[in-house]
Amino acid sequence: MEGLRRGLSRWKRYHIKVHLADEALLLPLTVRPRDTLSDLRAQLVGQGVSSWKRTFYYNARPLDDHQTVRDVHLQDGSVLLLVSDPRWPGGGGERGRGGPGCLRGLRRGTGQRAPVST
């Protein structure tokens, strides 16, 4: 039974979306559990989007290119955030547009900004 389960995971496909914070775009991608984040970057390049000097985030955690879809627990309908990497010069940052600081004001799971109290 375990072999059958493993064999079926090869055919499993997830329909996810990548939110490009800098361009305010939401792009659909179809991925397999064994795909790495590098594979996702290649798909984006195929759609004409450069992911150079950008970092993927999922649930407010930065992701590494060697991780697989299964490793980061992506499911059908998940949304990845792709933002400029603050480690690169001119790549944004805490105050830059689309840096990791943009995650701070989001309500968890909704993608909407939380009210700012001063």
PDB file of C-alpha atoms in Angstrom:
ATOM      1  CA  MET A   1       0.000   0.000   0.000  1.00  0.00           C
ATOM      2  CA  GLU A   2       2.887   2.356   0.798  1.00  0.00           C
ATOM      3  CA  GLY A   3       4.336   1.801  -2.688  1.00  0.00           C
ATOM      4  CA  LEU A   4       1.000   2.706  -4.258  1.00  0.00           C
ATOM      5  CA  ARG A   5       0.842   5.875  -2.171  1.00  0.00           C
ATOM      6  CA  ARG A   6       4.380   6.827  -3.199  1.00  0.00           C
ATOM      7  CA  GLY A   7       3.563   6.095  -6.845  1.00  0.00           C
ATOM      8  CA  LEU A   8       0.481   8.308  -6.777  1.00  0.00           C
ATOM      9  CA  SER A   9       2.402  11.246  -5.282  1.00  0.00           C
ATOM     10  CA  ARG A  10       4.404  11.335  -8.506  1.00  0.00           C
ATOM     11  CA  TRP A  11       1.228  12.354 -10.369  1.00  0.00           C
ATOM     12  CA  LYS A  12      -0.068  14.746  -7.732  1.00  0.00           C
ATOM     13  CA  ARG A  13      -0.225  18.384  -8.796  1.00  0.00           C
ATOM     14  CA  TYR A  14      -0.847  21.492  -6.725  1.00  0.00           C
ATOM     15  CA  HIS A  15      -2.182  24.741  -8.104  1.00  0.00           C
ATOM     16  CA  ILE A  16      -0.483  27.513  -6.163  1.00  0.00           C
ATOM     17  CA  LYS A  17      -0.018  31.240  -6.683  1.00  0.00           C
ATOM     18  CA  VAL A  18       3.039  33.453  -6.397  1.00  0.00           C
ATOM     19  CA  HIS A  19       2.425  37.004  -5.235  1.00  0.00           C
ATOM     20  CA  LEU A  20       5.007  39.384  -6.688  1.00  0.00           C
ATOM     21  CA  ALA A  21       5.016  42.217  -4.167  1.00  0.00           C
ATOM     22  CA  ASP A  22       7.081  44.616  -6.298  1.00  0.00           C
ATOM     23  CA  GLU A  23       4.782  44.380  -9.313  1.00  0.00           C
ATOM     24  CA  ALA A  24       1.499  43.714  -7.436  1.00  0.00           C
ATOM     25  CA  LEU A  25       0.915  40.545  -9.498  1.00  0.00           C
ATOM     26  CA  LEU A  26      -0.503  37.161  -8.544  1.00  0.00           C
ATOM     27  CA  LEU A  27       0.740  34.421 -10.886  1.00  0.00           C
ATOM     28  CA  PRO A  28      -0.658  30.869 -10.960  1.00  0.00           C
ATOM     29  CA  LEU A  29       1.761  27.911 -11.035  1.00  0.00           C
ATOM     30  CA  THR A  30       1.239  24.154 -11.171  1.00  0.00           C
ATOM     31  CA  VAL A  31       3.798  22.258  -9.094  1.00  0.00           C
ATOM     32  CA  ARG A  32       4.559  18.710  -7.953  1.00  0.00           C
ATOM     33  CA  PRO A  33       5.529  17.719  -4.384  1.00  0.00           C
ATOM     34  CA  ARG A  34       9.105  16.935  -5.477  1.00  0.00           C
ATOM     35  CA  ASP A  35       9.649  20.311  -7.206  1.00  0.00           C
ATOM     36  CA  THR A  36      12.203  22.566  -5.535  1.00  0.00           C
ATOM     37  CA  LEU A  37      11.947  26.321  -5.179  1.00  0.00           C
ATOM     38  CA  SER A  38      14.574  26.516  -7.939  1.00  0.00           C
ATOM     39  CA  ASP A  39      12.093  24.694 -10.192  1.00  0.00           C
ATOM     40  CA  LEU A  40       9.464  27.299  -9.308  1.00  0.00           C
ATOM     41  CA  ARG A  41      11.943  30.048 -10.221  1.00  0.00           C
ATOM     42  CA  ALA A  42      12.460  28.342 -13.607  1.00  0.00           C
ATOM     43  CA  GLN A  43       8.695  28.298 -14.184  1.00  0.00           C
ATOM     44  CA  LEU A  44       8.533  32.015 -13.414  1.00  0.00           C
ATOM     45  CA  VAL A  45      11.341  32.708 -15.887  1.00  0.00           C
ATOM     46  CA  GLY A  46       9.327  30.740 -18.452  1.00  0.00           C
ATOM     47  CA  GLN A  47       6.463  33.184 -17.830  1.00  0.00           C
ATOM     48  CA  GLY A  48       8.786  36.150 -18.311  1.00  0.00           C
ATOM     49  CA  VAL A  49       9.272  37.014 -14.626  1.00  0.00           C
ATOM     50  CA  SER A  50      12.750  37.316 -13.165  1.00  0.00           C
ATOM     51  CA  SER A  51      13.157  36.089  -9.597  1.00  0.00           C
ATOM     52  CA  TRP A  52      16.804  37.129  -9.397  1.00  0.00           C
ATOM     53  CA  LYS A  53      17.711  38.755  -6.051  1.00  0.00           C
ATOM     54  CA  ARG A  54      14.294  37.882  -4.609  1.00  0.00           C
ATOM     55  CA  THR A  55      13.294  35.586  -1.769  1.00  0.00           C
ATOM     56  CA  PHE A  56      10.267  33.318  -1.468  1.00  0.00           C
ATOM     57  CA  TYR A  57       8.277  33.551   1.771  1.00  0.00           C
ATOM     58  CA  TYR A  58       5.560  31.220   3.021  1.00  0.00           C
ATOM     59  CA  ASN A  59       3.773  31.825   6.325  1.00  0.00           C
ATOM     60  CA  ALA A  60       6.212  34.690   7.038  1.00  0.00           C
ATOM     61  CA  ARG A  61       9.230  32.324   6.746  1.00  0.00           C
ATOM     62  CA  PRO A  62      11.956  32.783   4.142  1.00  0.00           C
ATOM     63  CA  LEU A  63      12.472  29.697   1.995  1.00  0.00           C
ATOM     64  CA  ASP A  64      15.678  28.247   0.530  1.00  0.00           C
ATOM     65  CA  ASP A  65      15.986  27.253  -3.123  1.00  0.00           C
ATOM     66  CA  HIS A  66      16.900  23.654  -2.274  1.00  0.00           C
ATOM     67  CA  GLN A  67      13.649  23.019  -0.341  1.00  0.00           C
ATOM     68  CA  THR A  68      10.874  21.069  -2.050  1.00  0.00           C
ATOM     69  CA  VAL A  69       7.168  21.813  -2.160  1.00  0.00           C
ATOM     70  CA  ARG A  70       6.686  18.912   0.244  1.00  0.00           C
ATOM     71  CA  ASP A  71       9.389  20.261   2.636  1.00  0.00           C
ATOM     72  CA  VAL A  72       7.636  23.611   3.054  1.00  0.00           C
ATOM     73  CA  HIS A  73       4.174  21.987   3.334  1.00  0.00           C
ATOM     74  CA  LEU A  74       2.587  23.750   0.362  1.00  0.00           C
ATOM     75  CA  GLN A  75      -0.909  22.590  -0.458  1.00  0.00           C
ATOM     76  CA  ASP A  76      -3.363  23.161  -3.253  1.00  0.00           C
ATOM     77  CA  GLY A  77      -4.268  26.873  -3.235  1.00  0.00           C
ATOM     78  CA  SER A  78      -1.220  28.060  -1.245  1.00  0.00           C
ATOM     79  CA  VAL A  79       0.209  31.510  -1.949  1.00  0.00           C
ATOM     80  CA  LEU A  80       3.950  32.230  -1.911  1.00  0.00           C
ATOM     81  CA  LEU A  81       5.242  35.763  -1.532  1.00  0.00           C
ATOM     82  CA  LEU A  82       8.218  36.751  -3.683  1.00  0.00           C
ATOM     83  CA  VAL A  83       9.941  39.926  -2.478  1.00  0.00           C
ATOM     84  CA  SER A  84      13.217  41.729  -3.071  1.00  0.00           C
ATOM     85  CA  ASP A  85      16.024  40.306  -0.971  1.00  0.00           C
ATOM     86  CA  PRO A  86      17.312  42.906   1.516  1.00  0.00           C
ATOM     87  CA  ARG A  87      20.806  41.349   1.471  1.00  0.00           C
ATOM     88  CA  TRP A  88      21.391  42.609  -2.077  1.00  0.00           C
ATOM     89  CA  PRO A  89      22.217  46.290  -2.640  1.00  0.00           C
ATOM     90  CA  GLY A  90      19.103  48.058  -3.845  1.00  0.00           C
ATOM     91  CA  GLY A  91      17.000  45.014  -3.019  1.00  0.00           C
ATOM     92  CA  GLY A  92      14.611  46.754  -0.633  1.00  0.00           C
ATOM     93  CA  GLY A  93      14.936  46.030   3.036  1.00  0.00           C
ATOM     94  CA  GLU A  94      12.910  46.794   6.101  1.00  0.00           C
ATOM     95  CA  ARG A  95      11.643  50.055   4.705  1.00  0.00           C
ATOM     96  CA  GLY A  96      12.094  49.291   1.030  1.00  0.00           C
ATOM     97  CA  ARG A  97       9.141  48.378  -1.080  1.00  0.00           C
ATOM     98  CA  GLY A  98       8.530  44.643  -0.898  1.00  0.00           C
ATOM     99  CA  GLY A  99      11.181  43.763   1.717  1.00  0.00           C
ATOM    100  CA  PRO A 100      10.534  41.381   4.609  1.00  0.00           C
ATOM    101  CA  GLY A 101       9.178  44.307   6.622  1.00  0.00           C
ATOM    102  CA  CYS A 102       6.084  44.192   4.408  1.00  0.00           C
ATOM    103  CA  LEU A 103       5.124  40.938   6.153  1.00  0.00           C
ATOM    104  CA  ARG A 104       4.904  42.645   9.521  1.00  0.00           C
ATOM    105  CA  GLY A 105       1.586  44.414   8.977  1.00  0.00           C
ATOM    106  CA  LEU A 106      -0.328  41.541   7.386  1.00  0.00           C
ATOM    107  CA  ARG A 107      -3.095  39.709   9.168  1.00  0.00           C
ATOM    108  CA  ARG A 108      -2.203  36.049   9.299  1.00  0.00           C
ATOM    109  CA  GLY A 109      -3.807  34.027   6.509  1.00  0.00           C
ATOM    110  CA  THR A 110      -5.851  36.868   5.023  1.00  0.00           C
ATOM    111  CA  GLY A 111      -3.306  38.839   3.027  1.00  0.00           C
ATOM    112  CA  GLN A 112      -4.945  42.038   4.345  1.00  0.00           C
ATOM    113  CA  ARG A 113      -3.225  44.763   6.266  1.00  0.00           C
ATOM    114  CA  ALA A 114      -3.940  44.990   9.967  1.00  0.00           C
ATOM    115  CA  PRO A 115      -4.904  48.410  11.360  1.00  0.00           C
ATOM    116  CA  VAL A 116      -1.854  50.401  12.405  1.00  0.00           C
ATOM    117  CA  SER A 117      -1.956  51.795  15.934  1.00  0.00           C
ATOM    118  CA  THR A 118       0.284  54.701  16.890  1.00  0.00           C
TER     119      THR A 118
END
